[in-house]
XYZ file of C-alpha atoms in Angstrom:
519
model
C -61.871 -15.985 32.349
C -58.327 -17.039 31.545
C -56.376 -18.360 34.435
C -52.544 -17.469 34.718
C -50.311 -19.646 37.306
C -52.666 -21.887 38.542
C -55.145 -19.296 39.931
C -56.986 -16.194 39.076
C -55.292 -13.171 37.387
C -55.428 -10.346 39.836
C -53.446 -7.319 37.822
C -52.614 -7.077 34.182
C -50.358 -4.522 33.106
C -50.659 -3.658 29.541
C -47.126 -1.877 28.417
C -43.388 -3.023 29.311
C -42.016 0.796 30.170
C -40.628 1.786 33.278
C -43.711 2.441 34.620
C -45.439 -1.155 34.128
C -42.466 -2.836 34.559
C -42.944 -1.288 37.953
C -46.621 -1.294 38.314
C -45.987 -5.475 37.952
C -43.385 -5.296 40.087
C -44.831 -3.407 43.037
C -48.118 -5.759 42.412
C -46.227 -8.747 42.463
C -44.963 -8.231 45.875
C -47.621 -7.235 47.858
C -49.335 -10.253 46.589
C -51.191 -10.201 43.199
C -50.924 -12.586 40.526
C -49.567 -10.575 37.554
C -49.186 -11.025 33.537
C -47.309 -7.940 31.614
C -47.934 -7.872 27.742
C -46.061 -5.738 25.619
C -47.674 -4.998 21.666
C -43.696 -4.598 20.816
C -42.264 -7.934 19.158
C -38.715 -7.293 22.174
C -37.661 -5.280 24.370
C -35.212 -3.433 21.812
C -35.413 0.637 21.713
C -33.760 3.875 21.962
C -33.960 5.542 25.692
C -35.599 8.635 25.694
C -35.297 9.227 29.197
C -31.906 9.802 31.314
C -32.243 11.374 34.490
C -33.941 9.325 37.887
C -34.955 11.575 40.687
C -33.964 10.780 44.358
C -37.504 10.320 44.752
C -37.721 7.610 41.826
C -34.956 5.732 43.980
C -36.782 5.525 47.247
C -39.857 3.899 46.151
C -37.828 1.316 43.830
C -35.830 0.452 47.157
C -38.274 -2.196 48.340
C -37.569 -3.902 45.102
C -33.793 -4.498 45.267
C -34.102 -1.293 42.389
C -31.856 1.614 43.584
C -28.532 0.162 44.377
C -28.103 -1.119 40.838
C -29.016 2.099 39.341
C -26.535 3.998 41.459
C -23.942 1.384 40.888
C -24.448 1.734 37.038
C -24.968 6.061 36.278
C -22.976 7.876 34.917
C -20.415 9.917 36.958
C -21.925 13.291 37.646
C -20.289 15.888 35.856
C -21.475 18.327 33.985
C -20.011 21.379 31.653
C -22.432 24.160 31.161
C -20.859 26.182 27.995
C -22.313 29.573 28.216
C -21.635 31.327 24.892
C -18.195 29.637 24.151
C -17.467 29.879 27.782
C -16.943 26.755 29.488
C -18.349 26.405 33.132
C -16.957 23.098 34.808
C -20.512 22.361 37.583
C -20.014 20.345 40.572
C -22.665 18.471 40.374
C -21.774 16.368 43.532
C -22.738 19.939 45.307
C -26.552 19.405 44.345
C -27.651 17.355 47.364
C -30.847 16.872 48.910
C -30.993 15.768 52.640
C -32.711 13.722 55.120
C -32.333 10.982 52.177
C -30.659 8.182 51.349
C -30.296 9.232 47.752
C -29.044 12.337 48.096
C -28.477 12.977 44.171
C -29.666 13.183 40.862
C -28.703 10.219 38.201
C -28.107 10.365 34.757
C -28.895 6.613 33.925
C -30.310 5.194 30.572
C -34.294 4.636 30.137
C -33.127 0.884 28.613
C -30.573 0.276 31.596
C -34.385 1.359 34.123
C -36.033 -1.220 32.200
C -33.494 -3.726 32.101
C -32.748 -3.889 35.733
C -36.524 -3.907 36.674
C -37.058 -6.975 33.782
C -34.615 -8.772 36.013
C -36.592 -8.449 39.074
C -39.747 -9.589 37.759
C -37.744 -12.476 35.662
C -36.401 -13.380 39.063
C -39.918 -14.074 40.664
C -41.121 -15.547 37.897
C -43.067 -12.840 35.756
C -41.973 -12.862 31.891
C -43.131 -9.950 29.824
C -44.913 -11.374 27.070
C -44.072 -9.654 23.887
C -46.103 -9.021 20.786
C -49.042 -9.230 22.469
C -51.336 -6.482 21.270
C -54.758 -5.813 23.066
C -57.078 -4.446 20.494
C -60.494 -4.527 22.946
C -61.349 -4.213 26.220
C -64.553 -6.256 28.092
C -65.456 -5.266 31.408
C -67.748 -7.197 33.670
C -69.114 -7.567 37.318
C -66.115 -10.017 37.902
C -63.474 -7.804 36.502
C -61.830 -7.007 32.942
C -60.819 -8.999 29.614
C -58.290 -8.190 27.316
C -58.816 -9.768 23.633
C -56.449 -9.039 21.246
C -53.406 -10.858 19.462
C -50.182 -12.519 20.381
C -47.633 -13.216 17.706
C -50.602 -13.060 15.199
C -52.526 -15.540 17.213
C -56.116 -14.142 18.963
C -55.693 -14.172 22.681
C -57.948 -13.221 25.342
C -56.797 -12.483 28.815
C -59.514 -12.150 31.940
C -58.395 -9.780 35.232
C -59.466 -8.598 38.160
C -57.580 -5.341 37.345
C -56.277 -3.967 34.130
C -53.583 -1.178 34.145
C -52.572 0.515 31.139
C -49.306 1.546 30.973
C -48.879 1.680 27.210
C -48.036 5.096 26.703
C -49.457 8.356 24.795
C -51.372 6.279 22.248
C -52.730 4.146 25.110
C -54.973 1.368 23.522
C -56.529 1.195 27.053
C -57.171 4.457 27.714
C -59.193 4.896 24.177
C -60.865 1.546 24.825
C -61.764 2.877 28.581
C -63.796 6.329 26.691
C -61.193 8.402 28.648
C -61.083 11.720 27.191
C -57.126 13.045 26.203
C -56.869 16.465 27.071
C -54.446 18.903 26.020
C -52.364 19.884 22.447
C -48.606 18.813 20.603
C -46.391 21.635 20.804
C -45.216 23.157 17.297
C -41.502 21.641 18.047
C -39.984 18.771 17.754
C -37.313 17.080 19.967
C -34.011 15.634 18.014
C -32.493 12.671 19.681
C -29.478 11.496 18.069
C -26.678 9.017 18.712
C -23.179 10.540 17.513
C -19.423 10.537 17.571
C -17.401 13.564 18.217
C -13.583 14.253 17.512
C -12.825 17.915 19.349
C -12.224 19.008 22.085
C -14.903 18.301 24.903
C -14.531 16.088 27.954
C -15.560 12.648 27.315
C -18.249 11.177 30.026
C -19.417 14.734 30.690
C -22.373 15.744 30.379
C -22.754 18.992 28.614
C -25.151 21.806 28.514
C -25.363 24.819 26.138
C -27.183 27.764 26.269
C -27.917 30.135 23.356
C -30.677 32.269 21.756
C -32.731 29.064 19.843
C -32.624 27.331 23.024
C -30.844 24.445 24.824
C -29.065 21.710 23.920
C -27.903 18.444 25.760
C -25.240 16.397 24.656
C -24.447 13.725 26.965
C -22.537 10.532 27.607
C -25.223 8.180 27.166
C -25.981 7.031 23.505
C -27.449 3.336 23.242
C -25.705 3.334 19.886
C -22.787 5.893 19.553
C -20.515 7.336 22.689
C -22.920 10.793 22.557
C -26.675 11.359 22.931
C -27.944 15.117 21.382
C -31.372 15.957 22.786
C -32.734 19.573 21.379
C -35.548 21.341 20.711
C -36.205 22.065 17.359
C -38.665 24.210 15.206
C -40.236 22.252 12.372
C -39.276 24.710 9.376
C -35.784 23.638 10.782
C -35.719 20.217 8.756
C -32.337 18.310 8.022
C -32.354 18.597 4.235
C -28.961 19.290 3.686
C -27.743 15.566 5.319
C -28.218 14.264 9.194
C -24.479 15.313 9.783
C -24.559 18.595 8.633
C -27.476 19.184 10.408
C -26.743 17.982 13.699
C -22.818 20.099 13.200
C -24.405 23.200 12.243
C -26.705 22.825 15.934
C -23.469 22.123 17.561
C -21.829 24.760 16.339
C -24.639 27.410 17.119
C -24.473 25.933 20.586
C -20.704 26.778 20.209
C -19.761 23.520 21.360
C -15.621 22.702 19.594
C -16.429 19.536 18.109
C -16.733 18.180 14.660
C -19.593 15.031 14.092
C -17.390 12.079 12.620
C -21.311 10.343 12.548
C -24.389 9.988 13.446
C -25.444 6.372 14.305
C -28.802 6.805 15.166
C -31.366 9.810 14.797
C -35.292 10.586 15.494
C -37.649 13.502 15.453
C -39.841 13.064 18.618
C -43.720 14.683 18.690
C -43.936 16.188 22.330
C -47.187 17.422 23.791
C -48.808 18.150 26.811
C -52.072 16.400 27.848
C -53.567 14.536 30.855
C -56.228 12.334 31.012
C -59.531 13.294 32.483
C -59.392 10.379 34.498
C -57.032 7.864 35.785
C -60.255 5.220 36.700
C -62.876 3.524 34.631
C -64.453 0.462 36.606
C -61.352 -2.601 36.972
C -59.405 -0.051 34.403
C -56.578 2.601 35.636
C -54.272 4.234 34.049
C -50.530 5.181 34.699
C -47.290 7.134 33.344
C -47.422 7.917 29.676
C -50.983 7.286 29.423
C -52.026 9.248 32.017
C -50.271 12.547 31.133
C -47.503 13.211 29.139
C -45.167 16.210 29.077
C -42.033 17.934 27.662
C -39.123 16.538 28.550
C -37.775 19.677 30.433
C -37.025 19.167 34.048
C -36.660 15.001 33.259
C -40.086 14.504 34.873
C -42.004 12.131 32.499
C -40.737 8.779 33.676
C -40.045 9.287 37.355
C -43.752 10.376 37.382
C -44.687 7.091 35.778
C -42.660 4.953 38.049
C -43.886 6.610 41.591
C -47.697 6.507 39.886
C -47.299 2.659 39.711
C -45.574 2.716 43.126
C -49.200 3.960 44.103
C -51.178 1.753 42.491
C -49.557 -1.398 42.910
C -49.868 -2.292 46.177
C -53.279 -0.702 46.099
C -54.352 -3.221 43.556
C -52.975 -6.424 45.245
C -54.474 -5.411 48.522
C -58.096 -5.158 46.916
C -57.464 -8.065 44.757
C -56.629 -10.015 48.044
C -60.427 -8.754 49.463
C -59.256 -7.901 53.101
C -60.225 -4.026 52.392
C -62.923 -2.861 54.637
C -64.302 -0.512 51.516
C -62.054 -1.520 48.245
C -63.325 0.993 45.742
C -62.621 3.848 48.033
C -58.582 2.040 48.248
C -58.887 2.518 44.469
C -60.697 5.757 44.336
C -57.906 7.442 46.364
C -55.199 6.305 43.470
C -57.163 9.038 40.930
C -57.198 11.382 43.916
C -53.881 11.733 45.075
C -51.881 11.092 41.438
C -54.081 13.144 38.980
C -53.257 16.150 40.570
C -49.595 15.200 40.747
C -50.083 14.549 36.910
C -51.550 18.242 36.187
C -48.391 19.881 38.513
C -45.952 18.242 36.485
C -47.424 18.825 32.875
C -47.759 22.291 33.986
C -44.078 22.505 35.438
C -42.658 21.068 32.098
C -44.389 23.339 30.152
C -43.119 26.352 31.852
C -39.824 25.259 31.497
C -39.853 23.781 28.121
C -41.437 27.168 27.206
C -38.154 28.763 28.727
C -35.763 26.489 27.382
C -36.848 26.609 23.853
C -39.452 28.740 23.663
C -39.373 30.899 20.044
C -41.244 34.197 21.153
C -38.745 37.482 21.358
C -38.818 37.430 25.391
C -37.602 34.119 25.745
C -34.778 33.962 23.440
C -33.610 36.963 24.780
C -33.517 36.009 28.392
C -31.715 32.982 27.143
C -29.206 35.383 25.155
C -28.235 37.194 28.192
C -27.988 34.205 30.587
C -25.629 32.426 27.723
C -23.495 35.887 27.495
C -23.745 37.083 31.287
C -24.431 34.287 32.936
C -21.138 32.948 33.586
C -20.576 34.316 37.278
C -24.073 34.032 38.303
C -24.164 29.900 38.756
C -20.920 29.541 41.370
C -22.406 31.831 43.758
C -25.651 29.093 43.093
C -24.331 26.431 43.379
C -22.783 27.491 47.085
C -26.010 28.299 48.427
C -28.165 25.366 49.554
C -30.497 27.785 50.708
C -31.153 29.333 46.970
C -30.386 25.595 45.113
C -32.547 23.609 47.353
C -35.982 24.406 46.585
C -35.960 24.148 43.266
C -34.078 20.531 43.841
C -36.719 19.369 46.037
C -39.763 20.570 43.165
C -37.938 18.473 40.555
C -37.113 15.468 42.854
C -41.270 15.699 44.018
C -40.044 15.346 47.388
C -42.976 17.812 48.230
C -45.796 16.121 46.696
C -48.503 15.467 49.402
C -51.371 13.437 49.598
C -52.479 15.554 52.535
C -56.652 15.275 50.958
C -56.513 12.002 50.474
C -58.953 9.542 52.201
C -55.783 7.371 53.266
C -54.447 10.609 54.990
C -55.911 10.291 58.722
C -54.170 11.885 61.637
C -55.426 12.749 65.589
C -54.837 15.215 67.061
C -52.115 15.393 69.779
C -49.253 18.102 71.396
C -46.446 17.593 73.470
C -42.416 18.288 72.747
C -41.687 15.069 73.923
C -42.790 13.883 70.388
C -39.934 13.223 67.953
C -39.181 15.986 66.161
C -40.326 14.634 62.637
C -43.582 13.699 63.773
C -44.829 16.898 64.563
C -43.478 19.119 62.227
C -44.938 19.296 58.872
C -42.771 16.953 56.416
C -44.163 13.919 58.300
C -48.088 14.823 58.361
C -50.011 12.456 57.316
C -50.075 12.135 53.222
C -46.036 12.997 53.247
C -43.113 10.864 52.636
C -40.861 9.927 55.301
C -37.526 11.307 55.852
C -34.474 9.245 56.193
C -33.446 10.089 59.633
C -31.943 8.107 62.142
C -33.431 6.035 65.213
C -32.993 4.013 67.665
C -33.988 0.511 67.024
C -33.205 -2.563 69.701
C -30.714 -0.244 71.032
C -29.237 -0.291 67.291
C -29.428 2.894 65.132
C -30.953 2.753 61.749
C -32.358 4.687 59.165
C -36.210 4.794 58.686
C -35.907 4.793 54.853
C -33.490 1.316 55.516
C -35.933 0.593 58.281
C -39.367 0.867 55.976
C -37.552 -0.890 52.509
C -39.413 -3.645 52.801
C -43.018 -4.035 50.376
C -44.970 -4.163 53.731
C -47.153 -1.403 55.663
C -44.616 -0.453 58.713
C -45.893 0.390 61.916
C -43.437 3.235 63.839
C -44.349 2.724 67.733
C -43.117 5.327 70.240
C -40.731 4.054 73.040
C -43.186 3.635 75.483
C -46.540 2.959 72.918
C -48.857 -0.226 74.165
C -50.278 -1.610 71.472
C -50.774 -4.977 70.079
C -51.386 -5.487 66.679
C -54.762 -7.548 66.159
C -53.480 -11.113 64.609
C -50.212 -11.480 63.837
C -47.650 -9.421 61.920
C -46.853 -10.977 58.057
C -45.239 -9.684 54.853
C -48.265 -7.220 54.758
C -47.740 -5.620 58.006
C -44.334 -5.157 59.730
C -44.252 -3.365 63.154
C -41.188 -1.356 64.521
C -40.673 0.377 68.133
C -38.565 3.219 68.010
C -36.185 3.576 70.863
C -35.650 7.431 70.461
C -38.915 8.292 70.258
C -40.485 9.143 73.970
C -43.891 9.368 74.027
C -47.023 7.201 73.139
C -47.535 7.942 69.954
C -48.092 5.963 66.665
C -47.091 6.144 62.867
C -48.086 4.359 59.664
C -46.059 3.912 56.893
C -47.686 2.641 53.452
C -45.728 0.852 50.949
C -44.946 3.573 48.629
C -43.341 5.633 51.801
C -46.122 7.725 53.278
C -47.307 8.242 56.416
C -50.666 6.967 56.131
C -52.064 7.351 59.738
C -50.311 9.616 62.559
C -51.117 9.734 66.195
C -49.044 11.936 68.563
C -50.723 10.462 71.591
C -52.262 7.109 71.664
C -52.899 4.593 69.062
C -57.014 5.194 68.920
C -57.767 4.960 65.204
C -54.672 2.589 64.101
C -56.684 -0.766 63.684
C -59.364 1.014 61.780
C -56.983 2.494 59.162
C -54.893 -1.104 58.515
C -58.725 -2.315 58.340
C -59.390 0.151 55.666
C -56.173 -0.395 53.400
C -56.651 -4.263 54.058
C -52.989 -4.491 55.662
C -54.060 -7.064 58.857
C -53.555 -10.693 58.194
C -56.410 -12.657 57.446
């Protein structure tokens, strides 16, 4: 096997996306030697993707990730035009709580990638471009990649092989996993424009009408505008790119004339999920794993929080301390596939409403666009109506409460914080950002747990002594404003792994289990 660094490879990531950017990134961390190969020649093309989910931002926090996205999205405005009608949406008004990224950010696929590039560039890890794996070899010792870089043969030897190289994954065909799942008969236009009329500049707008939905928004790599619509394939643009794209503009009522169109491409969509995410040393991840419509911006926050699962699970079996490695890597398969067939069948539902061509649909959407209007204020003021359908789109409820890495006791008591015992802190849930007491200091537990470590939560007045000493691996907290003797575990990726309301019987086992104790 090829060596990489001085020492064995331990993960490599096949594809350069968001999600194996951070699939390296999350590796690379917690400890694993990682190489990410890329069959494009650069890093060069259009973003498909604009919207990162609160979610998204909480498990890139450990990697110096979220502040620079916030820093650089777009401001948060948004026009909804509603059959001519123009509908000014405070967008600011769509918060989520007990976060520390309250909102929603339109942000540029290439800006994701760029910023997570820069991480890995600044420990060390190049993505190596035009490097093209045409076979895979596995073996009792791991994986081997042959294929070509800049026309040259390569081969590259791994523990672990992740492909992250999207809907015509090379891995995943290589690996026998089946691709479940059909192309939808439309086609998604993305086009880079310029505008002279009369709409807002660095708004985001929205229209609604009878063919479907269409986005226009403030975010074109090439040109000031971005169009993203659905499209039916008889509708072809034969009569010239710029007539095309005004004549969808104007049946979206929007008042602006298209001066030019910089950049345009048709886009296949289709939703599919692979039958597995596992074969041996092989896993898949984001694109290759399942893809979807783009309705409800799912696609690539999915792929980044699927390689905020694996990563750390890969390092810590690469680095052998795991009391029983394949069922670490088992659970992977067990608690992300079933994320992967929620949110395939989410976007379909909605893509199906948004541009949907049976009768029912477009006429749903033809009396939203024309009565509508005073129906989203009233929406908008009501957390209690908005906030459910915020938290299904950020996947704040996605729960790994079957995993194998889910383990609670049993316990009761009020003097128990209250997020312990009530239900969004069972084991196999993400942690809310609340605040505690720390050293007499407060502090949020989403600040407290940014760190790539396992965290250990102790209870005020919890005895327990961690076996060995505490390392980048295992960080251990006691939490003033918490009475009681109980315990919580937080993994990497920001759930609570292990839960005890009373006592700490079972604690050592689980960091034995997830190989988290220093060696």
């Amino acid at each position: 096997m090829t060596s990489h660094g001085g020492g064995r490879l331990d993960v490599l990531v096949a594809g350069a996306g968001p999600t194996g950017l951070t699939l390296a990134l999350s590796a690379h961390d917690h400890g694993a030697r990682v190489r990410i190969v890329d069959r494009r020649p650069d890093e060069c093309r259009h973003s498909r993707a604009f919207l990162v989910q609160p979610r998204t931002l909480e498990v890139l926090r450990p990697y110096g990730i979220a502040e620079d996205l916030v820093v650089h999205a777009a401001p948060a405005r948004v026009h909804l035009h509603l059959h001519g009608r123009c509908l000014p949406v405070d967008a600011g008004r769509l918060r989520l709580p007990r976060t520390a990224f309250p909102r929603f950010l339109l942000v540029r696929q290439g800006e994701v990638e760029l910023f997570l590039r820069r991480a890995l560039r600044a420990r060390g890890v190049e993505v190596e471009w035009g490097t093209n794996l045409h076979s895979i070899r596995t073996g009792d010792d791991g994986v081997v990649g042959v294929g070509t870089r800049d026309g040259c043969p390569t081969r590259i030897g791994s523990r672990f092989l992740a492909g992250c190289d999207g809907t015509a994954s090379t891995v995943r065909r290589a690996a026998g996993i089946s691709w479940n799942g059909a192309a939808y008969p439309q086609k998604i236009l993305l086009a880079d424009i310029e505008l002279d009329g009369d709409l807002h500049p660095g708004v985001a707008h929205i229209a609604i009408h009878r063919r479907g939905v269409l986005f226009l928004l403030p975010l074109g790599d090439v040109a000031r505008w971005r169009v993203v619509t659905a499209q039916q394939p008889n509708r072809s643009p034969a009569s010239g790119e710029r007539r095309f794209v005004q004549q969808l503009l104007d049946e979206a009522q929007l008042p602006a004339d298209v001066t030019e169109v910089a950049w345009s491409e048709w886009v296949q969509i289709e939703h599919r999920l692979a039958s597995r995410y596992q074969s041996g040393p092989i896993f898949l991840a984001g694109d290759a794993a399942h893809t979807c419509s783009p309705a409800g911006g799912q696609g690539m926050n999915t792929g980044i929080q699927d390689a905020a699962n694996l990563g750390w699970k890969l390092a810590y079996s690469a680095a052998g301390r795991t009391q029983d490695v394949s069922a670490l890597l088992r659970s992977y398969e067990q608690e992300r596939r079933p994320v992967g067939r929620h949110v395939v069948s989410l976007s379909d539902a909605l893509f199906r409403a948004e541009a949907g061509p049976d009768p029912v649909c477009s006429l749903v959407r033809h009396a939203f666009s024309r009565a509508g209007a005073p129906l989203v204020p009233p929406l908008l003021r009501a957390p209690l109506l908005s906030a459910p359908a915020l938290r299904v789109l950020a996947q704040f409820d996605r729960r790994y409460r079957h995993s194998p890495l889910s383990i609670g006791t049993a316990g009761t008591g009020r003097t128990m914080d209250h997020w312990i015992v009530t239900r969004p802190a069972a084991p196999g849930t993400r942690i809310p950002d609340d605040e505690v007491t720390v050293d007499g200091a407060p502090r949020r537990l989403q600040e407290l747990t940014a760190t790539p470590a396992v965290h250990v939560l102790l209870h005020r007045d919890t005895r327990w002594q961690a076996p060995g000493r505490a390392g980048h691996r295992l960080r251990i907290h006691r939490i003033g404003s918490w009475p009681g003797t109980g315990i919580a575990i937080v993994r990497p990726d920001g759930y609570v792994g292990f839960r005890s309301t009373t006592g700490t019987a079972g604690a050592v086992e689980w960091l034995e289990m997830i190989g988290a104790l220093p060696g």
